Amino acid sequence: MALSVRDFLHVQLFLDIPKPTASFSGKTIIITGANSGLGKEAAKHIVALSASKVILACRSVSSGKAAKLEIETALKCRTDVLEVWELDLESDISVKAFANRVNHLPQLDVLINNAGISAEKFSLVYGTERTLGVNVIGTFLLSLLVLPKLRETAKKFNTTPHMTFVGSAMHSTANYPKKFDGDFFTWSCEKENVNLNNQYALSKYIQLLLVNKLASHIDPLPSTTSKESNKIIINSLDPCFCGTTGLFRDVSGGKRIFLKIFNLFSRTPEKGSRLIVGAAAAGRETHGGWLRAGEVRETVEMVRGVEGVERGERVWRDLVGRVEGLGVGVGGLVEG
C-alpha cells in the first residue's frame, strides 16, 4: 500500500503504539547503530525484557559506552548484560572482524539492522554512492556473515532467531533509474547519476527488495510451520518518522527548514523503537514481510509487481557480485 497523507497522519499523530511485552529471556541480541536514537531506545526495551546479552554495535566505541552507562543507570541492570562492540559498516574489514566475533558467541537470537545514514555530500563506499554503500552493501554483508550463527542457534536451542531490518516508508517515494548500463552499484558511483535528495529513499527501496530476496533464499517454503524450515524469521519494518534520531543531522539549507516543519509530526525515538522490538519478536507470519504500524502490510506495486520483482532479481545479482568481490562466498552462506 502506498504511503498516503491519511495513513501518515494516523501513524504519526493518532496510532497507539503499546510497549513491547515479549520476553527476551536467555537471548543474545545485536543492535547496530545502538549508541543513539532508535537503536539505543530499542536496547533499553530489550534489556528491560530480560535479555541475557545485548551487544551495542557502534561505529564510535566511546559513544557506545556512554549509551551503555545511560541504560544501566536508567534500568539498574547488571553491568554484564550490555556489551559495546565496534562496527563500521563503511569498512568490510570492520564488518568481517565484527562477524568473526559474532560467530564465536555461544548463540545469536536476534540481529537488528538499525544503523543507517543519509549522506549530504557525494562520496564513495564499496565503490558506490555512500548512502547505498552503508545502508545496502555494508548492512547485507554483515547480515550474510552472521547467518551461520543464527542457523546454529536455531538448531542447537530449537528456537526461532530473527533478523530485522529497520526500513522506512519513504521507500515508496524513491525514484529508481529507468535505464542504466552495468550493475546498479557501479552506475551509482558516478556523481552525475546520483540525486542525493533521493538516495536515502532509494537505499531503503533497494534494501526492501533485497530483504524479500534474502527471505526467499533462506526459507522459500510457503508454510509458516514446516519442519523443513530453517527457522529464521527475516522481516523489515517502518518505525514511523521519529525526531532527534540523528539520521539527518548534517542537512542544511532548505532541506533543514523542511525537516524542522516535518518534525512537528514526529514521534519520539522511544515510540518508534517499540515497533522495532515488536518486529524482532514477531511470529512466522512476518517472514519476508514489511511491517508498518505494528502489522504486516502489502508492499507497494513498485516492490511486489512484475517490475519490482525484476529489479529485486537484478540488484540481488549485483549485491552478490559486490559481496563476493570482497572475498565472501554468498552461496555457501545463504544455502547453509
PDB file of C-alpha atoms in Angstrom, residues 11-281:
ATOM      1  CA  VAL A  11       0.567   6.733  12.250  1.00  0.00           C
ATOM      2  CA  GLN A  12       2.299   9.933  13.300  1.00  0.00           C
ATOM      3  CA  LEU A  13      -0.422  11.550  15.385  1.00  0.00           C
ATOM      4  CA  PHE A  14      -3.035   9.027  16.457  1.00  0.00           C
ATOM      5  CA  LEU A  15      -1.684   5.484  16.401  1.00  0.00           C
ATOM      6  CA  ASP A  16      -1.397   3.880  19.824  1.00  0.00           C
ATOM      7  CA  ILE A  17       1.963   2.093  19.978  1.00  0.00           C
ATOM      8  CA  PRO A  18       1.965  -0.180  23.034  1.00  0.00           C
ATOM      9  CA  LYS A  19       5.143  -1.029  24.856  1.00  0.00           C
ATOM     10  CA  PRO A  20       6.587  -4.408  23.816  1.00  0.00           C
ATOM     11  CA  THR A  21       5.981  -7.250  26.232  1.00  0.00           C
ATOM     12  CA  ALA A  22       7.549 -10.312  24.599  1.00  0.00           C
ATOM     13  CA  SER A  23      10.285 -11.830  26.749  1.00  0.00           C
ATOM     14  CA  PHE A  24      13.888 -11.929  25.535  1.00  0.00           C
ATOM     15  CA  SER A  25      14.964 -14.071  28.476  1.00  0.00           C
ATOM     16  CA  GLY A  26      18.055 -16.125  27.748  1.00  0.00           C
ATOM     17  CA  LYS A  27      18.598 -14.434  24.388  1.00  0.00           C
ATOM     18  CA  THR A  28      21.547 -12.654  22.804  1.00  0.00           C
ATOM     19  CA  ILE A  29      20.688  -9.635  20.687  1.00  0.00           C
ATOM     20  CA  ILE A  30      22.790  -7.404  18.437  1.00  0.00           C
ATOM     21  CA  ILE A  31      21.601  -3.900  17.590  1.00  0.00           C
ATOM     22  CA  THR A  32      23.578  -1.888  15.045  1.00  0.00           C
ATOM     23  CA  GLY A  33      23.730   1.871  15.464  1.00  0.00           C
ATOM     24  CA  ALA A  34      22.772   1.417  19.111  1.00  0.00           C
ATOM     25  CA  ASN A  35      24.575   4.392  20.619  1.00  0.00           C
ATOM     26  CA  SER A  36      21.698   6.824  19.985  1.00  0.00           C
ATOM     27  CA  GLY A  37      18.152   7.303  18.725  1.00  0.00           C
ATOM     28  CA  LEU A  38      16.064   4.283  17.803  1.00  0.00           C
ATOM     29  CA  GLY A  39      18.845   1.792  18.456  1.00  0.00           C
ATOM     30  CA  LYS A  40      19.517   2.969  21.991  1.00  0.00           C
ATOM     31  CA  GLU A  41      15.810   3.051  22.845  1.00  0.00           C
ATOM     32  CA  ALA A  42      15.337  -0.447  21.421  1.00  0.00           C
ATOM     33  CA  ALA A  43      18.216  -1.642  23.599  1.00  0.00           C
ATOM     34  CA  LYS A  44      16.504  -0.202  26.673  1.00  0.00           C
ATOM     35  CA  HIS A  45      13.315  -2.124  25.957  1.00  0.00           C
ATOM     36  CA  ILE A  46      15.128  -5.378  25.228  1.00  0.00           C
ATOM     37  CA  VAL A  47      17.228  -5.166  28.394  1.00  0.00           C
ATOM     38  CA  ALA A  48      14.054  -4.456  30.384  1.00  0.00           C
ATOM     39  CA  LEU A  49      12.524  -7.556  28.758  1.00  0.00           C
ATOM     40  CA  SER A  50      15.164  -9.775  30.401  1.00  0.00           C
ATOM     41  CA  ALA A  51      17.694 -10.303  27.591  1.00  0.00           C
ATOM     42  CA  SER A  52      20.825 -12.142  28.710  1.00  0.00           C
ATOM     43  CA  LYS A  53      23.153 -10.182  26.441  1.00  0.00           C
ATOM     44  CA  VAL A  54      22.640  -7.083  24.304  1.00  0.00           C
ATOM     45  CA  ILE A  55      25.514  -6.083  22.038  1.00  0.00           C
ATOM     46  CA  LEU A  56      25.577  -2.414  21.102  1.00  0.00           C
ATOM     47  CA  ALA A  57      27.263  -2.380  17.701  1.00  0.00           C
ATOM     48  CA  CYS A  58      28.602   1.146  17.217  1.00  0.00           C
ATOM     49  CA  ARG A  59      30.990   2.989  14.969  1.00  0.00           C
ATOM     50  CA  SER A  60      32.103   5.057  17.959  1.00  0.00           C
ATOM     51  CA  VAL A  61      33.045   2.912  20.955  1.00  0.00           C
ATOM     52  CA  SER A  62      33.077   5.947  23.257  1.00  0.00           C
ATOM     53  CA  SER A  63      29.502   6.850  22.257  1.00  0.00           C
ATOM     54  CA  GLY A  64      28.526   3.226  22.732  1.00  0.00           C
ATOM     55  CA  LYS A  65      29.992   3.184  26.227  1.00  0.00           C
ATOM     56  CA  ALA A  66      28.076   6.362  27.085  1.00  0.00           C
ATOM     57  CA  ALA A  67      24.852   4.703  25.875  1.00  0.00           C
ATOM     58  CA  LYS A  68      25.670   1.576  27.889  1.00  0.00           C
ATOM     59  CA  LEU A  69      26.135   3.626  31.049  1.00  0.00           C
ATOM     60  CA  GLU A  70      22.908   5.539  30.402  1.00  0.00           C
ATOM     61  CA  ILE A  71      20.914   2.333  30.003  1.00  0.00           C
ATOM     62  CA  GLU A  72      22.485   0.684  33.044  1.00  0.00           C
ATOM     63  CA  THR A  73      21.782   3.759  35.157  1.00  0.00           C
ATOM     64  CA  ALA A  74      18.184   4.006  33.976  1.00  0.00           C
ATOM     65  CA  LEU A  75      17.349   0.313  34.343  1.00  0.00           C
ATOM     66  CA  LYS A  76      19.722  -0.622  37.159  1.00  0.00           C
ATOM     67  CA  CYS A  77      20.621  -3.788  35.270  1.00  0.00           C
ATOM     68  CA  ARG A  78      23.711  -5.918  35.695  1.00  0.00           C
ATOM     69  CA  THR A  79      26.821  -4.482  34.069  1.00  0.00           C
ATOM     70  CA  ASP A  80      27.472  -7.728  32.166  1.00  0.00           C
ATOM     71  CA  VAL A  81      24.230  -7.606  30.158  1.00  0.00           C
ATOM     72  CA  LEU A  82      25.337  -4.858  27.775  1.00  0.00           C
ATOM     73  CA  GLU A  83      28.478  -5.003  25.667  1.00  0.00           C
ATOM     74  CA  VAL A  84      29.860  -2.431  23.236  1.00  0.00           C
ATOM     75  CA  TRP A  85      31.447  -3.763  20.053  1.00  0.00           C
ATOM     76  CA  GLU A  86      32.989  -1.617  17.358  1.00  0.00           C
ATOM     77  CA  LEU A  87      31.323  -1.847  13.950  1.00  0.00           C
ATOM     78  CA  ASP A  88      31.918   0.453  10.996  1.00  0.00           C
ATOM     79  CA  LEU A  89      29.561  -0.516   8.167  1.00  0.00           C
ATOM     80  CA  GLU A  90      31.663   1.540   5.748  1.00  0.00           C
ATOM     81  CA  SER A  91      34.570  -0.878   6.145  1.00  0.00           C
ATOM     82  CA  ASP A  92      34.454  -4.506   5.028  1.00  0.00           C
ATOM     83  CA  ILE A  93      37.433  -5.168   7.302  1.00  0.00           C
ATOM     84  CA  SER A  94      35.456  -3.911  10.300  1.00  0.00           C
ATOM     85  CA  VAL A  95      32.325  -5.844   9.278  1.00  0.00           C
ATOM     86  CA  LYS A  96      34.286  -9.084   8.818  1.00  0.00           C
ATOM     87  CA  ALA A  97      36.067  -8.668  12.160  1.00  0.00           C
ATOM     88  CA  PHE A  98      32.751  -7.994  13.882  1.00  0.00           C
ATOM     89  CA  ALA A  99      31.109 -11.035  12.257  1.00  0.00           C
ATOM     90  CA  ASN A 100      34.050 -13.196  13.295  1.00  0.00           C
ATOM     91  CA  ARG A 101      33.435 -12.199  16.925  1.00  0.00           C
ATOM     92  CA  VAL A 102      29.737 -12.932  16.487  1.00  0.00           C
ATOM     93  CA  ASN A 103      30.406 -16.408  15.161  1.00  0.00           C
ATOM     94  CA  HIS A 104      32.375 -17.183  18.330  1.00  0.00           C
ATOM     95  CA  LEU A 105      29.398 -16.357  20.547  1.00  0.00           C
ATOM     96  CA  PRO A 106      27.571 -19.259  22.214  1.00  0.00           C
ATOM     97  CA  GLN A 107      24.399 -18.110  20.437  1.00  0.00           C
ATOM     98  CA  LEU A 108      22.771 -15.276  18.492  1.00  0.00           C
ATOM     99  CA  ASP A 109      18.999 -14.924  18.662  1.00  0.00           C
ATOM    100  CA  VAL A 110      18.325 -11.527  17.120  1.00  0.00           C
ATOM    101  CA  LEU A 111      20.127  -9.189  14.721  1.00  0.00           C
ATOM    102  CA  ILE A 112      18.506  -5.770  14.416  1.00  0.00           C
ATOM    103  CA  ASN A 113      19.911  -3.906  11.415  1.00  0.00           C
ATOM    104  CA  ASN A 114      19.161  -0.401  12.628  1.00  0.00           C
ATOM    105  CA  ALA A 115      22.242   1.576  11.569  1.00  0.00           C
ATOM    106  CA  GLY A 116      21.892   3.756   8.508  1.00  0.00           C
ATOM    107  CA  ILE A 117      22.898   7.093   7.047  1.00  0.00           C
ATOM    108  CA  SER A 118      21.616   9.813   4.751  1.00  0.00           C
ATOM    109  CA  ALA A 119      24.713  11.348   3.175  1.00  0.00           C
ATOM    110  CA  GLU A 120      24.562  15.043   2.318  1.00  0.00           C
ATOM    111  CA  LYS A 121      27.730  15.087   0.223  1.00  0.00           C
ATOM    112  CA  PHE A 122      28.686  12.730  -2.577  1.00  0.00           C
ATOM    113  CA  SER A 123      31.394  10.200  -1.759  1.00  0.00           C
ATOM    114  CA  LEU A 124      32.072   6.534  -2.394  1.00  0.00           C
ATOM    115  CA  VAL A 125      31.921   3.490  -0.127  1.00  0.00           C
ATOM    116  CA  TYR A 126      32.327  -0.047  -1.505  1.00  0.00           C
ATOM    117  CA  GLY A 127      32.716   1.558  -4.926  1.00  0.00           C
ATOM    118  CA  THR A 128      29.264   3.118  -4.917  1.00  0.00           C
ATOM    119  CA  GLU A 129      27.484   6.176  -3.512  1.00  0.00           C
ATOM    120  CA  ARG A 130      27.949   6.266   0.260  1.00  0.00           C
ATOM    121  CA  THR A 131      24.294   6.018   1.370  1.00  0.00           C
ATOM    122  CA  LEU A 132      23.827   2.926  -0.791  1.00  0.00           C
ATOM    123  CA  GLY A 133      27.168   1.565   0.364  1.00  0.00           C
ATOM    124  CA  VAL A 134      26.276   1.727   4.048  1.00  0.00           C
ATOM    125  CA  ASN A 135      22.529   1.059   4.007  1.00  0.00           C
ATOM    126  CA  VAL A 136      22.719  -1.724   1.452  1.00  0.00           C
ATOM    127  CA  ILE A 137      26.141  -3.297   0.922  1.00  0.00           C
ATOM    128  CA  GLY A 138      27.573  -2.914   4.429  1.00  0.00           C
ATOM    129  CA  THR A 139      24.293  -3.933   6.048  1.00  0.00           C
ATOM    130  CA  PHE A 140      23.830  -7.049   3.912  1.00  0.00           C
ATOM    131  CA  LEU A 141      27.488  -8.016   4.190  1.00  0.00           C
ATOM    132  CA  LEU A 142      27.035  -8.180   7.955  1.00  0.00           C
ATOM    133  CA  SER A 143      23.690  -9.977   7.676  1.00  0.00           C
ATOM    134  CA  LEU A 144      25.072 -12.655   5.381  1.00  0.00           C
ATOM    135  CA  LEU A 145      28.138 -13.222   7.533  1.00  0.00           C
ATOM    136  CA  VAL A 146      26.138 -13.883  10.722  1.00  0.00           C
ATOM    137  CA  LEU A 147      23.646 -16.258   9.083  1.00  0.00           C
ATOM    138  CA  PRO A 148      25.682 -19.316  10.183  1.00  0.00           C
ATOM    139  CA  LYS A 149      25.385 -18.307  13.835  1.00  0.00           C
ATOM    140  CA  LEU A 150      21.635 -17.704  13.530  1.00  0.00           C
ATOM    141  CA  ARG A 151      21.191 -21.151  11.921  1.00  0.00           C
ATOM    142  CA  GLU A 152      23.376 -22.783  14.542  1.00  0.00           C
ATOM    143  CA  THR A 153      21.347 -21.140  17.329  1.00  0.00           C
ATOM    144  CA  ALA A 154      18.057 -22.305  15.805  1.00  0.00           C
ATOM    145  CA  LYS A 155      19.267 -25.902  15.631  1.00  0.00           C
ATOM    146  CA  LYS A 156      21.117 -26.023  18.937  1.00  0.00           C
ATOM    147  CA  PHE A 157      18.447 -24.385  21.077  1.00  0.00           C
ATOM    148  CA  ASN A 158      15.344 -25.231  18.999  1.00  0.00           C
ATOM    149  CA  THR A 159      14.446 -21.550  18.820  1.00  0.00           C
ATOM    150  CA  THR A 160      13.467 -19.109  16.068  1.00  0.00           C
ATOM    151  CA  PRO A 161      16.107 -16.417  15.584  1.00  0.00           C
ATOM    152  CA  HIS A 162      15.187 -13.095  13.990  1.00  0.00           C
ATOM    153  CA  MET A 163      16.905 -10.826  11.502  1.00  0.00           C
ATOM    154  CA  THR A 164      15.084  -7.491  11.449  1.00  0.00           C
ATOM    155  CA  PHE A 165      15.821  -4.590   9.110  1.00  0.00           C
ATOM    156  CA  VAL A 166      14.781  -1.062  10.076  1.00  0.00           C
ATOM    157  CA  GLY A 167      13.426   0.344   6.840  1.00  0.00           C
ATOM    158  CA  SER A 168      11.372   3.405   6.030  1.00  0.00           C
ATOM    159  CA  ALA A 169       8.001   4.156   4.457  1.00  0.00           C
ATOM    160  CA  MET A 170       9.976   6.622   2.348  1.00  0.00           C
ATOM    161  CA  HIS A 171      10.950   3.685   0.124  1.00  0.00           C
ATOM    162  CA  SER A 172       7.647   4.190  -1.689  1.00  0.00           C
ATOM    163  CA  THR A 173       8.776   7.678  -2.781  1.00  0.00           C
ATOM    164  CA  ALA A 174      12.072   6.533  -4.314  1.00  0.00           C
ATOM    165  CA  ASN A 175      12.920   7.273  -7.928  1.00  0.00           C
ATOM    166  CA  TYR A 176      14.560   4.164  -9.347  1.00  0.00           C
ATOM    167  CA  PRO A 177      16.586   4.732 -12.543  1.00  0.00           C
ATOM    168  CA  LYS A 178      14.645   3.586 -15.597  1.00  0.00           C
ATOM    169  CA  LYS A 179      17.694   2.568 -17.589  1.00  0.00           C
ATOM    170  CA  PHE A 180      21.335   2.098 -16.757  1.00  0.00           C
ATOM    171  CA  ASP A 181      24.286   0.107 -18.014  1.00  0.00           C
ATOM    172  CA  GLY A 182      26.232  -2.405 -15.961  1.00  0.00           C
ATOM    173  CA  ASP A 183      25.440  -3.201 -12.371  1.00  0.00           C
ATOM    174  CA  PHE A 184      23.367  -0.844 -10.251  1.00  0.00           C
ATOM    175  CA  PHE A 185      26.122  -0.058  -7.766  1.00  0.00           C
ATOM    176  CA  THR A 186      28.678   0.721 -10.454  1.00  0.00           C
ATOM    177  CA  TRP A 187      26.189   3.028 -12.179  1.00  0.00           C
ATOM    178  CA  SER A 188      25.648   4.763  -8.822  1.00  0.00           C
ATOM    179  CA  CYS A 189      29.335   5.529  -8.387  1.00  0.00           C
ATOM    180  CA  GLU A 190      29.093   8.337 -10.943  1.00  0.00           C
ATOM    181  CA  LYS A 191      28.126  11.657  -9.382  1.00  0.00           C
ATOM    182  CA  GLU A 192      26.021  12.738 -12.362  1.00  0.00           C
ATOM    183  CA  ASN A 193      23.811   9.660 -11.901  1.00  0.00           C
ATOM    184  CA  VAL A 194      23.041  10.419  -8.265  1.00  0.00           C
ATOM    185  CA  ASN A 195      20.409  12.690  -6.727  1.00  0.00           C
ATOM    186  CA  LEU A 196      21.353  12.966  -3.060  1.00  0.00           C
ATOM    187  CA  ASN A 197      17.814  14.032  -2.155  1.00  0.00           C
ATOM    188  CA  ASN A 198      16.633  10.662  -3.465  1.00  0.00           C
ATOM    189  CA  GLN A 199      19.378   8.428  -2.119  1.00  0.00           C
ATOM    190  CA  TYR A 200      18.010   7.648   1.347  1.00  0.00           C
ATOM    191  CA  ALA A 201      14.594   6.631  -0.004  1.00  0.00           C
ATOM    192  CA  LEU A 202      16.281   4.723  -2.824  1.00  0.00           C
ATOM    193  CA  SER A 203      18.544   2.868  -0.394  1.00  0.00           C
ATOM    194  CA  LYS A 204      15.511   1.804   1.645  1.00  0.00           C
ATOM    195  CA  TYR A 205      13.710   0.699  -1.510  1.00  0.00           C
ATOM    196  CA  ILE A 206      16.694  -1.389  -2.592  1.00  0.00           C
ATOM    197  CA  GLN A 207      17.011  -2.713   0.952  1.00  0.00           C
ATOM    198  CA  LEU A 208      13.389  -3.898   0.932  1.00  0.00           C
ATOM    199  CA  LEU A 209      13.815  -5.614  -2.440  1.00  0.00           C
ATOM    200  CA  LEU A 210      16.843  -7.424  -1.044  1.00  0.00           C
ATOM    201  CA  VAL A 211      15.119  -8.381   2.212  1.00  0.00           C
ATOM    202  CA  ASN A 212      12.467 -10.096   0.101  1.00  0.00           C
ATOM    203  CA  LYS A 213      15.134 -11.939  -1.888  1.00  0.00           C
ATOM    204  CA  LEU A 214      17.117 -12.961   1.189  1.00  0.00           C
ATOM    205  CA  ALA A 215      13.995 -14.225   2.955  1.00  0.00           C
ATOM    206  CA  SER A 216      13.013 -16.314  -0.063  1.00  0.00           C
ATOM    207  CA  HIS A 217      16.506 -17.815  -0.274  1.00  0.00           C
ATOM    208  CA  ILE A 218      16.644 -18.633   3.428  1.00  0.00           C
ATOM    209  CA  ASP A 219      13.154 -20.108   3.593  1.00  0.00           C
ATOM    210  CA  PRO A 220      11.313 -20.348   0.270  1.00  0.00           C
ATOM    211  CA  LEU A 221       8.618 -22.581   1.718  1.00  0.00           C
ATOM    212  CA  PRO A 222       5.102 -21.090   1.772  1.00  0.00           C
ATOM    213  CA  SER A 223       4.253 -22.825   5.025  1.00  0.00           C
ATOM    214  CA  THR A 224       4.875 -20.926   8.266  1.00  0.00           C
ATOM    215  CA  THR A 225       5.068 -24.142  10.301  1.00  0.00           C
ATOM    216  CA  SER A 226       7.053 -26.564   8.122  1.00  0.00           C
ATOM    217  CA  LYS A 227       9.601 -28.642   9.993  1.00  0.00           C
ATOM    218  CA  GLU A 228      11.861 -28.299   6.946  1.00  0.00           C
ATOM    219  CA  SER A 229      12.121 -24.564   7.560  1.00  0.00           C
ATOM    220  CA  ASN A 230      15.436 -23.004   8.537  1.00  0.00           C
ATOM    221  CA  LYS A 231      13.516 -21.357  11.369  1.00  0.00           C
ATOM    222  CA  ILE A 232      14.911 -17.880  10.836  1.00  0.00           C
ATOM    223  CA  ILE A 233      12.455 -15.012  10.596  1.00  0.00           C
ATOM    224  CA  ILE A 234      13.617 -12.199   8.335  1.00  0.00           C
ATOM    225  CA  ASN A 235      11.451  -9.092   8.269  1.00  0.00           C
ATOM    226  CA  SER A 236      11.558  -5.339   7.716  1.00  0.00           C
ATOM    227  CA  LEU A 237       9.648  -2.505   9.290  1.00  0.00           C
ATOM    228  CA  ASP A 238       8.907   1.183   9.215  1.00  0.00           C
ATOM    229  CA  PRO A 239       9.489   2.649  12.705  1.00  0.00           C
ATOM    230  CA  CYS A 240       7.419   5.733  11.728  1.00  0.00           C
ATOM    231  CA  PHE A 241       9.009   9.155  11.385  1.00  0.00           C
ATOM    232  CA  CYS A 242      10.869   9.880  14.613  1.00  0.00           C
ATOM    233  CA  GLY A 243      12.570  13.135  15.573  1.00  0.00           C
ATOM    234  CA  THR A 244      16.009  13.539  17.194  1.00  0.00           C
ATOM    235  CA  THR A 245      17.426  10.273  15.834  1.00  0.00           C
ATOM    236  CA  GLY A 246      20.474  11.953  14.299  1.00  0.00           C
ATOM    237  CA  LEU A 247      19.815  10.473  10.849  1.00  0.00           C
ATOM    238  CA  PHE A 248      19.548  13.866   9.162  1.00  0.00           C
ATOM    239  CA  ARG A 249      21.949  15.720  11.439  1.00  0.00           C
ATOM    240  CA  ASP A 250      24.055  17.012   8.552  1.00  0.00           C
ATOM    241  CA  VAL A 251      21.301  18.542   6.428  1.00  0.00           C
ATOM    242  CA  SER A 252      21.359  22.256   5.691  1.00  0.00           C
ATOM    243  CA  GLY A 253      19.548  24.956   3.749  1.00  0.00           C
ATOM    244  CA  GLY A 254      16.004  24.462   2.556  1.00  0.00           C
ATOM    245  CA  LYS A 255      16.030  20.761   3.418  1.00  0.00           C
ATOM    246  CA  ARG A 256      16.804  21.594   7.026  1.00  0.00           C
ATOM    247  CA  ILE A 257      13.871  24.024   7.175  1.00  0.00           C
ATOM    248  CA  PHE A 258      11.588  21.392   5.636  1.00  0.00           C
ATOM    249  CA  LEU A 259      12.658  18.811   8.217  1.00  0.00           C
ATOM    250  CA  LYS A 260      12.041  21.245  11.069  1.00  0.00           C
ATOM    251  CA  ILE A 261       8.471  21.655   9.852  1.00  0.00           C
ATOM    252  CA  PHE A 262       8.160  17.906   9.289  1.00  0.00           C
ATOM    253  CA  ASN A 263       9.312  17.320  12.874  1.00  0.00           C
ATOM    254  CA  LEU A 264       6.026  18.778  14.074  1.00  0.00           C
ATOM    255  CA  PHE A 265       4.537  15.406  13.105  1.00  0.00           C
ATOM    256  CA  SER A 266       7.333  13.243  14.509  1.00  0.00           C
ATOM    257  CA  ARG A 267       7.102  10.555  17.145  1.00  0.00           C
ATOM    258  CA  THR A 268       9.798  10.092  19.768  1.00  0.00           C
ATOM    259  CA  PRO A 269      12.572   7.549  19.164  1.00  0.00           C
ATOM    260  CA  GLU A 270      11.231   5.647  22.170  1.00  0.00           C
ATOM    261  CA  LYS A 271       7.861   5.203  20.464  1.00  0.00           C
ATOM    262  CA  GLY A 272       9.478   4.149  17.195  1.00  0.00           C
ATOM    263  CA  SER A 273      11.714   1.677  18.997  1.00  0.00           C
ATOM    264  CA  ARG A 274       8.653  -0.139  20.301  1.00  0.00           C
ATOM    265  CA  LEU A 275       7.838  -1.086  16.717  1.00  0.00           C
ATOM    266  CA  ILE A 276      11.396  -2.318  16.156  1.00  0.00           C
ATOM    267  CA  VAL A 277      11.319  -4.534  19.230  1.00  0.00           C
ATOM    268  CA  GLY A 278       7.904  -5.837  18.242  1.00  0.00           C
ATOM    269  CA  ALA A 279       9.209  -6.867  14.809  1.00  0.00           C
ATOM    270  CA  ALA A 280      12.240  -8.541  16.407  1.00  0.00           C
ATOM    271  CA  ALA A 281       9.900 -10.767  18.414  1.00  0.00           C
TER     272      ALA A 281
END
